[in-house]
Every structure is written in C-alpha cells, then in structure tokens.
Coordinates of C-alpha atoms (C1' of nucleotides) in Angstrom, one line a residue:
Chain A
M1 CA 111.8 109.3 -126.3
T2 CA 114.9 109.3 -124.8
N3 CA 114.9 109.4 -120.8
T4 CA 118.6 110.5 -120.4
D5 CA 117.9 111.7 -116.5
P6 CA 116.1 109.9 -114.1
T7 CA 117.2 111.8 -111.3
T8 CA 115.0 115.0 -112.4
E9 CA 111.7 114.7 -110.5
S10 CA 111.5 117.5 -108.1
S11 CA 111.6 121.4 -108.7
T12 CA 108.4 121.9 -110.8
G13 CA 105.2 121.1 -108.6
R14 CA 101.9 122.2 -109.0
A15 CA 99.7 120.2 -110.7
P16 CA 96.6 122.1 -111.1
A17 CA 92.8 120.8 -109.4
A18 CA 92.5 117.6 -110.8
M19 CA 95.1 116.1 -113.8
A20 CA 93.6 113.1 -115.1
R21 CA 97.3 112.2 -114.7
P22 CA 100.1 114.5 -113.9
T23 CA 102.8 112.8 -116.0
K24 CA 105.7 114.9 -116.1
Q25 CA 105.1 116.0 -119.3
R26 CA 101.4 117.5 -118.4
L27 CA 103.3 119.0 -115.3
A28 CA 105.7 120.9 -117.6
V29 CA 103.3 122.5 -119.8
A30 CA 101.5 123.4 -116.8
N31 CA 104.3 124.5 -115.3
V32 CA 105.4 126.7 -118.5
L33 CA 101.5 127.9 -118.2
S34 CA 101.6 129.4 -114.9
T35 CA 105.1 131.5 -115.8
F36 CA 103.2 134.3 -117.6
N37 CA 99.9 136.1 -117.5
D38 CA 98.9 136.5 -121.3
F39 CA 98.2 134.4 -124.1
R40 CA 101.1 132.5 -125.8
S41 CA 100.6 130.3 -129.0
A42 CA 100.9 126.6 -128.4
Q43 CA 103.9 126.5 -130.5
E44 CA 105.6 129.1 -128.4
I45 CA 104.3 127.2 -125.5
H46 CA 106.4 124.5 -127.0
S47 CA 109.5 126.1 -128.0
L48 CA 109.5 127.5 -124.4
L49 CA 109.8 124.2 -123.3
D50 CA 112.2 122.8 -125.7
A51 CA 113.8 126.2 -124.1
S52 CA 113.6 124.9 -120.8
G53 CA 115.1 121.6 -121.0
E54 CA 111.8 120.1 -120.8
K55 CA 111.7 117.6 -123.9
V56 CA 108.2 117.7 -125.1
G57 CA 106.8 116.4 -127.9
L58 CA 104.8 118.9 -129.9
A59 CA 101.3 116.6 -130.4
T60 CA 102.0 116.0 -126.6
V61 CA 101.9 120.0 -125.7
Y62 CA 98.6 120.3 -128.2
R63 CA 97.0 117.0 -126.1
T64 CA 97.7 118.7 -122.7
L65 CA 96.6 122.5 -123.6
Q66 CA 93.1 121.2 -125.1
M67 CA 92.4 118.9 -122.3
L68 CA 93.6 121.9 -120.1
A69 CA 90.9 123.8 -122.2
D70 CA 88.5 121.4 -121.7
S71 CA 88.5 121.1 -118.1
G72 CA 88.6 124.9 -118.0
E73 CA 91.7 125.5 -116.7
V74 CA 93.1 127.4 -119.3
D75 CA 91.0 130.1 -122.0
V76 CA 91.7 130.0 -125.3
L77 CA 91.2 132.3 -128.4
R78 CA 92.1 132.0 -131.8
T79 CA 94.9 135.0 -132.7
E80 CA 93.9 137.1 -136.0
D81 CA 96.4 134.4 -138.0
G82 CA 94.5 131.7 -137.1
E83 CA 96.6 130.1 -134.2
A84 CA 95.2 128.9 -130.6
A85 CA 96.7 130.9 -127.7
Y86 CA 96.2 129.7 -124.3
R87 CA 96.6 131.6 -120.9
H88 CA 96.1 130.0 -117.7
C89 CA 93.0 131.5 -116.2
S90 CA 91.8 132.3 -113.3
D91 CA 94.3 135.0 -113.2
S92 CA 94.1 138.9 -114.2
H93 CA 91.2 139.2 -116.8
H94 CA 92.3 141.6 -119.5
H95 CA 91.5 142.5 -123.2
H96 CA 93.9 143.9 -126.1
L97 CA 93.7 147.2 -128.0
V98 CA 95.5 146.5 -131.0
C99 CA 96.9 149.3 -133.7
R100 CA 95.4 147.8 -137.1
S101 CA 98.2 149.2 -138.9
C102 CA 101.6 149.0 -136.4
G103 CA 100.3 146.4 -134.5
A104 CA 100.7 148.4 -131.2
T105 CA 99.1 146.3 -128.2
V106 CA 97.7 147.8 -124.9
E107 CA 96.2 145.7 -122.4
V108 CA 93.2 146.9 -121.1
E109 CA 90.5 146.0 -118.2
G110 CA 87.4 147.3 -116.6
P111 CA 84.6 145.6 -114.9
T112 CA 81.9 147.4 -117.3
V113 CA 83.0 144.1 -119.7
E114 CA 82.4 141.7 -117.1
R115 CA 79.4 142.6 -115.8
W116 CA 77.6 143.3 -119.2
T117 CA 78.5 140.0 -120.4
K118 CA 77.5 138.0 -117.6
A119 CA 73.8 140.1 -116.9
I120 CA 73.5 139.2 -120.6
A121 CA 74.5 135.2 -120.3
A122 CA 72.3 135.4 -117.4
E123 CA 69.1 136.7 -119.0
H124 CA 69.6 134.1 -121.6
G125 CA 69.8 131.1 -118.9
Y126 CA 74.0 130.5 -119.5
A127 CA 75.8 129.6 -116.7
D128 CA 79.8 129.2 -115.8
I129 CA 80.2 132.5 -118.3
S130 CA 83.7 133.4 -120.0
H131 CA 84.2 135.6 -123.2
T132 CA 86.9 137.0 -125.7
L133 CA 87.2 140.5 -126.4
E134 CA 89.5 142.2 -129.1
I135 CA 89.5 146.3 -130.2
F136 CA 90.9 147.1 -133.0
G137 CA 92.2 150.8 -134.1
T138 CA 94.3 153.1 -135.5
C139 CA 97.0 154.2 -132.8
A140 CA 97.4 158.0 -132.5
S141 CA 101.2 157.6 -134.5
C142 CA 99.7 155.7 -137.1
S143 CA 96.5 158.3 -137.9
Chain B
M1 CA 102.7 139.1 -136.0
T2 CA 101.6 139.6 -139.2
N3 CA 101.9 143.3 -140.3
T4 CA 99.7 143.2 -142.8
D5 CA 101.1 145.9 -145.7
P6 CA 98.7 148.4 -146.6
T7 CA 99.4 148.7 -150.2
T8 CA 99.5 152.0 -152.2
E9 CA 96.1 153.7 -150.4
S10 CA 97.6 157.4 -151.1
S11 CA 94.9 158.4 -153.4
T12 CA 92.3 156.8 -153.1
G13 CA 91.7 156.5 -149.6
R14 CA 88.6 154.8 -148.4
A15 CA 86.2 153.6 -151.4
P16 CA 83.1 152.4 -150.4
A17 CA 81.2 152.1 -153.1
A18 CA 84.3 152.0 -155.5
M19 CA 86.0 149.1 -155.8
A20 CA 89.5 148.9 -157.3
R21 CA 88.5 146.8 -161.0
P22 CA 84.5 145.9 -160.4
T23 CA 85.3 142.9 -162.3
K24 CA 82.6 140.2 -162.6
Q25 CA 84.1 137.9 -159.5
R26 CA 84.5 140.8 -157.2
L27 CA 81.0 141.7 -157.4
A28 CA 79.9 138.3 -157.4
V29 CA 81.5 138.1 -153.7
A30 CA 80.5 141.6 -152.8
N31 CA 77.1 140.5 -153.9
V32 CA 76.5 137.4 -152.3
L33 CA 77.9 139.0 -149.1
S34 CA 75.0 141.5 -149.1
T35 CA 72.6 138.9 -148.8
F36 CA 73.7 138.0 -145.0
N37 CA 74.3 139.7 -142.1
D38 CA 76.6 137.5 -140.2
F39 CA 80.2 135.8 -140.6
R40 CA 80.7 133.5 -143.2
S41 CA 83.7 131.5 -143.6
A42 CA 85.9 132.4 -146.9
Q43 CA 84.7 128.9 -148.0
E44 CA 81.5 128.9 -147.3
I45 CA 80.9 132.2 -149.2
H46 CA 83.0 130.3 -152.1
S47 CA 80.2 127.7 -151.8
L48 CA 77.8 130.2 -152.0
L49 CA 79.1 131.4 -155.2
D50 CA 79.5 127.8 -157.0
A51 CA 75.9 127.2 -156.1
S52 CA 74.6 130.1 -157.6
G53 CA 76.0 130.1 -160.8
E54 CA 79.0 132.0 -160.5
K55 CA 82.0 130.5 -161.2
V56 CA 85.3 131.9 -158.9
G57 CA 88.0 130.1 -158.1
L58 CA 88.9 130.1 -154.5
A59 CA 91.9 132.0 -154.5
T60 CA 90.0 135.0 -156.1
V61 CA 87.2 134.3 -153.5
Y62 CA 90.4 134.7 -150.4
R63 CA 91.9 137.5 -151.9
T64 CA 88.7 139.6 -152.8
L65 CA 87.4 139.3 -149.6
Q66 CA 91.3 140.1 -148.0
M67 CA 90.7 143.2 -150.6
L68 CA 87.6 144.2 -149.2
A69 CA 89.0 143.4 -145.5
D70 CA 91.8 146.0 -146.2
S71 CA 89.6 148.3 -147.2
G72 CA 87.5 148.0 -144.3
E73 CA 84.8 147.2 -146.4
V74 CA 84.2 143.9 -144.5
D75 CA 84.5 142.9 -140.8
V76 CA 86.5 139.9 -140.2
L77 CA 87.2 137.2 -137.3
R78 CA 88.1 134.1 -136.5
T79 CA 85.9 131.3 -135.6
E80 CA 87.0 129.1 -132.7
D81 CA 88.5 126.5 -135.2
G82 CA 90.6 128.9 -136.9
E83 CA 88.7 130.0 -140.2
A84 CA 88.2 133.5 -141.1
A85 CA 84.6 134.7 -141.0
Y86 CA 83.9 138.1 -143.2
R87 CA 80.9 140.1 -142.8
H88 CA 79.5 143.5 -144.8
C89 CA 80.1 145.8 -142.1
S90 CA 78.4 148.9 -141.5
D91 CA 75.3 146.8 -140.5
S92 CA 73.2 145.9 -137.0
H93 CA 76.4 145.0 -135.0
H94 CA 76.2 142.2 -132.5
H95 CA 77.9 139.7 -130.7
H96 CA 77.3 136.0 -130.2
L97 CA 76.8 133.9 -126.8
V98 CA 77.6 130.4 -127.4
C99 CA 77.0 127.2 -125.5
R100 CA 80.1 125.4 -124.7
S101 CA 78.4 122.2 -124.9
C102 CA 75.9 121.8 -127.3
G103 CA 76.5 125.2 -129.4
A104 CA 73.2 127.0 -129.0
T105 CA 74.2 130.5 -130.2
V106 CA 72.1 133.4 -129.2
E107 CA 72.7 137.1 -131.1
V108 CA 73.1 139.4 -128.2
E109 CA 73.8 143.2 -128.8
G110 CA 74.1 146.7 -126.4
P111 CA 75.3 149.6 -126.0
T112 CA 77.1 149.4 -123.1
V113 CA 80.3 147.5 -124.7
E114 CA 79.9 150.0 -127.7
R115 CA 80.2 152.4 -125.4
W116 CA 83.3 150.8 -123.3
T117 CA 85.0 150.1 -126.2
K118 CA 85.4 153.6 -127.9
A119 CA 85.8 155.4 -124.6
I120 CA 88.8 152.9 -123.5
A121 CA 90.0 153.2 -127.0
A122 CA 89.8 157.1 -127.5
E123 CA 91.7 157.1 -123.7
H124 CA 94.6 155.9 -125.4
G125 CA 94.3 157.4 -128.4
Y126 CA 93.1 155.2 -130.6
A127 CA 90.9 156.0 -133.6
D128 CA 88.5 154.5 -136.0
I129 CA 87.4 151.4 -133.6
S130 CA 86.0 148.1 -134.0
H131 CA 85.7 145.3 -132.0
T132 CA 84.9 141.4 -131.2
L133 CA 83.3 139.9 -128.8
E134 CA 82.5 136.4 -128.0
I135 CA 81.0 135.3 -124.6
F136 CA 80.8 131.4 -123.9
G137 CA 79.2 129.6 -121.4
T138 CA 76.8 126.4 -120.6
C139 CA 73.2 127.4 -121.6
A140 CA 70.1 126.2 -119.4
S141 CA 69.4 122.5 -121.2
C142 CA 73.0 121.7 -120.9
S143 CA 74.0 122.7 -117.1
Chain C
dC1 C1' 108.6 94.0 -105.6
dA2 C1' 107.3 92.2 -110.2
dG3 C1' 103.7 92.1 -113.8
dC4 C1' 100.3 94.0 -116.4
dA5 C1' 96.5 96.5 -119.0
dA6 C1' 95.4 101.4 -119.5
dG7 C1' 97.1 105.5 -120.5
dA8 C1' 100.6 108.5 -122.6
dT9 C1' 104.4 109.9 -125.7
dG10 C1' 106.8 111.3 -129.8
dA11 C1' 107.7 111.1 -135.0
dG12 C1' 106.1 111.4 -138.6
dA13 C1' 101.8 111.4 -141.8
dA14 C1' 97.9 113.2 -142.7
dC15 C1' 94.6 117.3 -142.9
dC16 C1' 93.0 121.7 -143.6
dG17 C1' 92.6 126.5 -144.4
dT18 C1' 95.3 129.5 -146.5
dT19 C1' 98.3 131.6 -149.3
dG20 C1' 101.8 132.1 -153.3
dT21 C1' 102.8 131.0 -158.4
dC22 C1' 102.1 131.5 -163.1
dA23 C1' 100.3 130.7 -167.5
dA24 C1' 96.1 132.3 -169.9
dA25 C1' 92.6 135.4 -169.9
dT26 C1' 90.4 139.7 -169.1
dC27 C1' 90.2 144.7 -169.1
dC28 C1' 91.3 149.3 -170.3
dG29 C1' 92.9 153.6 -172.7
dT30 C1' 95.1 154.6 -177.0
Chain D
dA1 C1' 91.3 147.0 -182.9
dC2 C1' 95.8 146.4 -180.3
dG3 C1' 99.0 146.1 -176.1
dG4 C1' 100.4 146.5 -171.9
dA5 C1' 98.6 145.6 -167.0
dT6 C1' 95.6 143.5 -164.2
dT7 C1' 93.0 139.6 -162.8
dT8 C1' 91.9 134.8 -162.5
dG9 C1' 92.0 130.3 -161.5
dA10 C1' 94.3 125.5 -161.2
dC11 C1' 97.2 123.7 -158.6
dA12 C1' 101.7 123.7 -155.1
dA13 C1' 103.2 124.7 -151.4
dC14 C1' 102.6 126.0 -146.4
dG15 C1' 101.7 126.6 -141.6
dG16 C1' 99.0 125.2 -137.8
dT17 C1' 97.0 121.3 -136.1
dT18 C1' 95.5 116.4 -135.5
dC19 C1' 95.5 111.7 -136.4
dT20 C1' 98.0 107.0 -136.2
dC21 C1' 100.3 103.6 -134.5
dA22 C1' 104.5 101.6 -132.0
dT23 C1' 106.8 102.2 -128.1
dC24 C1' 107.3 103.3 -123.1
dT25 C1' 105.4 105.1 -118.6
dT26 C1' 101.9 104.9 -115.1
dG27 C1' 99.5 103.0 -111.3
dC28 C1' 97.5 99.1 -109.6
dT29 C1' 97.8 93.8 -108.7
dG30 C1' 98.9 90.0 -106.4

DNA sequence: CAGCAAGATGAGAACCGTTGTCAAATCCGT
DNA sequence: ACGGATTTGACAACGGTTCTCATCTTGCTG
C-alpha cells in the first residue's frame, strides 16, 4: 500500500526460472523461501516477510505461493492441523519422523523410497514424480 | 504445534473393541467406517450417516472420529485441500499415486516402503510406527 | 518520456472445515 | 425409578485460505 521507500531495489535478487511478473513482492517471497530448507506455513512465511521489513499482504503471499506451487517451483504439503506448508524444491529432500506424543521430529532421508516411488510411478505411466512421506511413532523417551 | 492431550489412558491402555461408551451414535460412526477401506473426509462420513438414516450431529461425528483416532483405531491424514480423512486401520495398507493435472488415482502398495519406514524409525528409537505417503505425477494421458 | 491497458496488490469480507459452548437428553449404578 | 455424570446436537466461534474490488504498478507503445 504505502510505498514509503522508492530507493529500495537492489539487495534481493534471484528470480526463479520464469516468474510471470517479477514484482517486488514476488521476489520477496521467493527470497524468503530460499532462506530455509524445510517446510514453513504460509502464515509463517508472511510473518518472516513482515519481520524482514518487506510489507507484503497476506493474500499476495498466498497467491504467490500458490503460483510457485503450480509452476512446480515449490513443494507443498499439509501439516497435521491442516495448514499448508511450502518449501523451495530442488533441494535436499527429506522426510519427517514425528513422535506422536511429544512431537519430537527427526529429519530422515534415503534413496530407498525415492527409488521406489519413481519405479512405482513409472510402472503406472506417471511422469514428473514427487511425493510426500511422513512417519509417525512413539519416540524412545515417550514409550 | 498441536500436541494432543492424551487424556487419561492409564487404566484402559488401548481398547480395540471396547469403546469408552458404546452409544448409538458412536456405534453408527464405527459402523460406517467399516463399510469402506479408503480414506473418507469427516463430512463425507457425516453425510453417509445421514443418508443411512442415522441422525448423528456433525460435532459428534468429529468428536467420535477424533476419539477413535486418538485411541489408534483409525488412521488420519490430511487431504491436499486441508480436510481430515479417516480410515479404519488394520486393513490393507496402500498409498495413492495421484495425477497432478487430471486427478486420476492409482492405489499402490509395496513392502519396500513399509520395511524402510520401520527400519528408519527403529533406528531412531521410535516405536509403534505408522506413516502416510502420497505420490504425485503426471499420468500417461496428461503428459 | 508520457499515456494506457493488463496485471498485481492489499484490506477486508466471505468461505469452509473444524472446534468450542451449553442446555437438554441419555446412560448407568445404586 | 432416581440422581449424577456423560453425551449429544444446534449453533457460535475460530483459524486458515480464498475471493472481491478499488487502487496502484508494470511493461509496452507511440
């Protein structure tokens, strides 16, 4: 809304492959996304933007994230309480092992599942594969 | 993060066949759950109840499903649009291979992932393992 | 460089699934 | 059958997400 600082226009850079219109807000979202490798909720991303001085409307954040997700530039998943979480993809891919009672989370990864999902998908004629996997259990200190 | 309160579960432990209070409504919900093997949304379950003549309040359906989920009698997952989906567990375990553009879904299964998740979980000291896995891609007719 | 039309933004309302509230109904042990 | 505790159900409240629309930018054209 109030464009208070017409001189800001340099530090953040790096527009992903092809963004429809690389506006300041979209760049800001893309930029924040590149600062972490795990999944963050849309609202959290909005807060991060706010905290970093970039004033981007919540609706715009949602729109941008959706756009990025549609174009395959970010991965999306739903947390257990129904929030959408986003992560810039093409980065270290891992899954979460979550304790059902205390919530302790371990990041795990392994080529096994990656290979299996690709194989299964190919077997059924599916291309351009991605997947989400979450493991739940009771951790050592909770059992 | 929502850390669900595991109410008082000291005496009963886990009760597969024993429900806290087998009221008509709870039985109705349990009964509907047993009529399918895939995940259905809470609202869909409510509709099914309604359609089958059982008049159960929406709130009660939610409460019952949550209760069943807490006691481990049903599995829960979040669909891509944020709805909670429930399925009576201890049944044929499979995953979904979904086409990103037309939505065509194939049910897949395989011991590989099951083994892998168990191994990974055990490796980290987690017990009582469950997991959710969804594979996304573009199906043959859409690519 | 000014002007313009298409596209993007932001504030708030609208939506939708889910959860909380609380009086009335139901259940169970006595 | 009675009484206390639990459960139910209608509806309000909530939180996340999407929609609306007036205003502002962007990119292009002349």
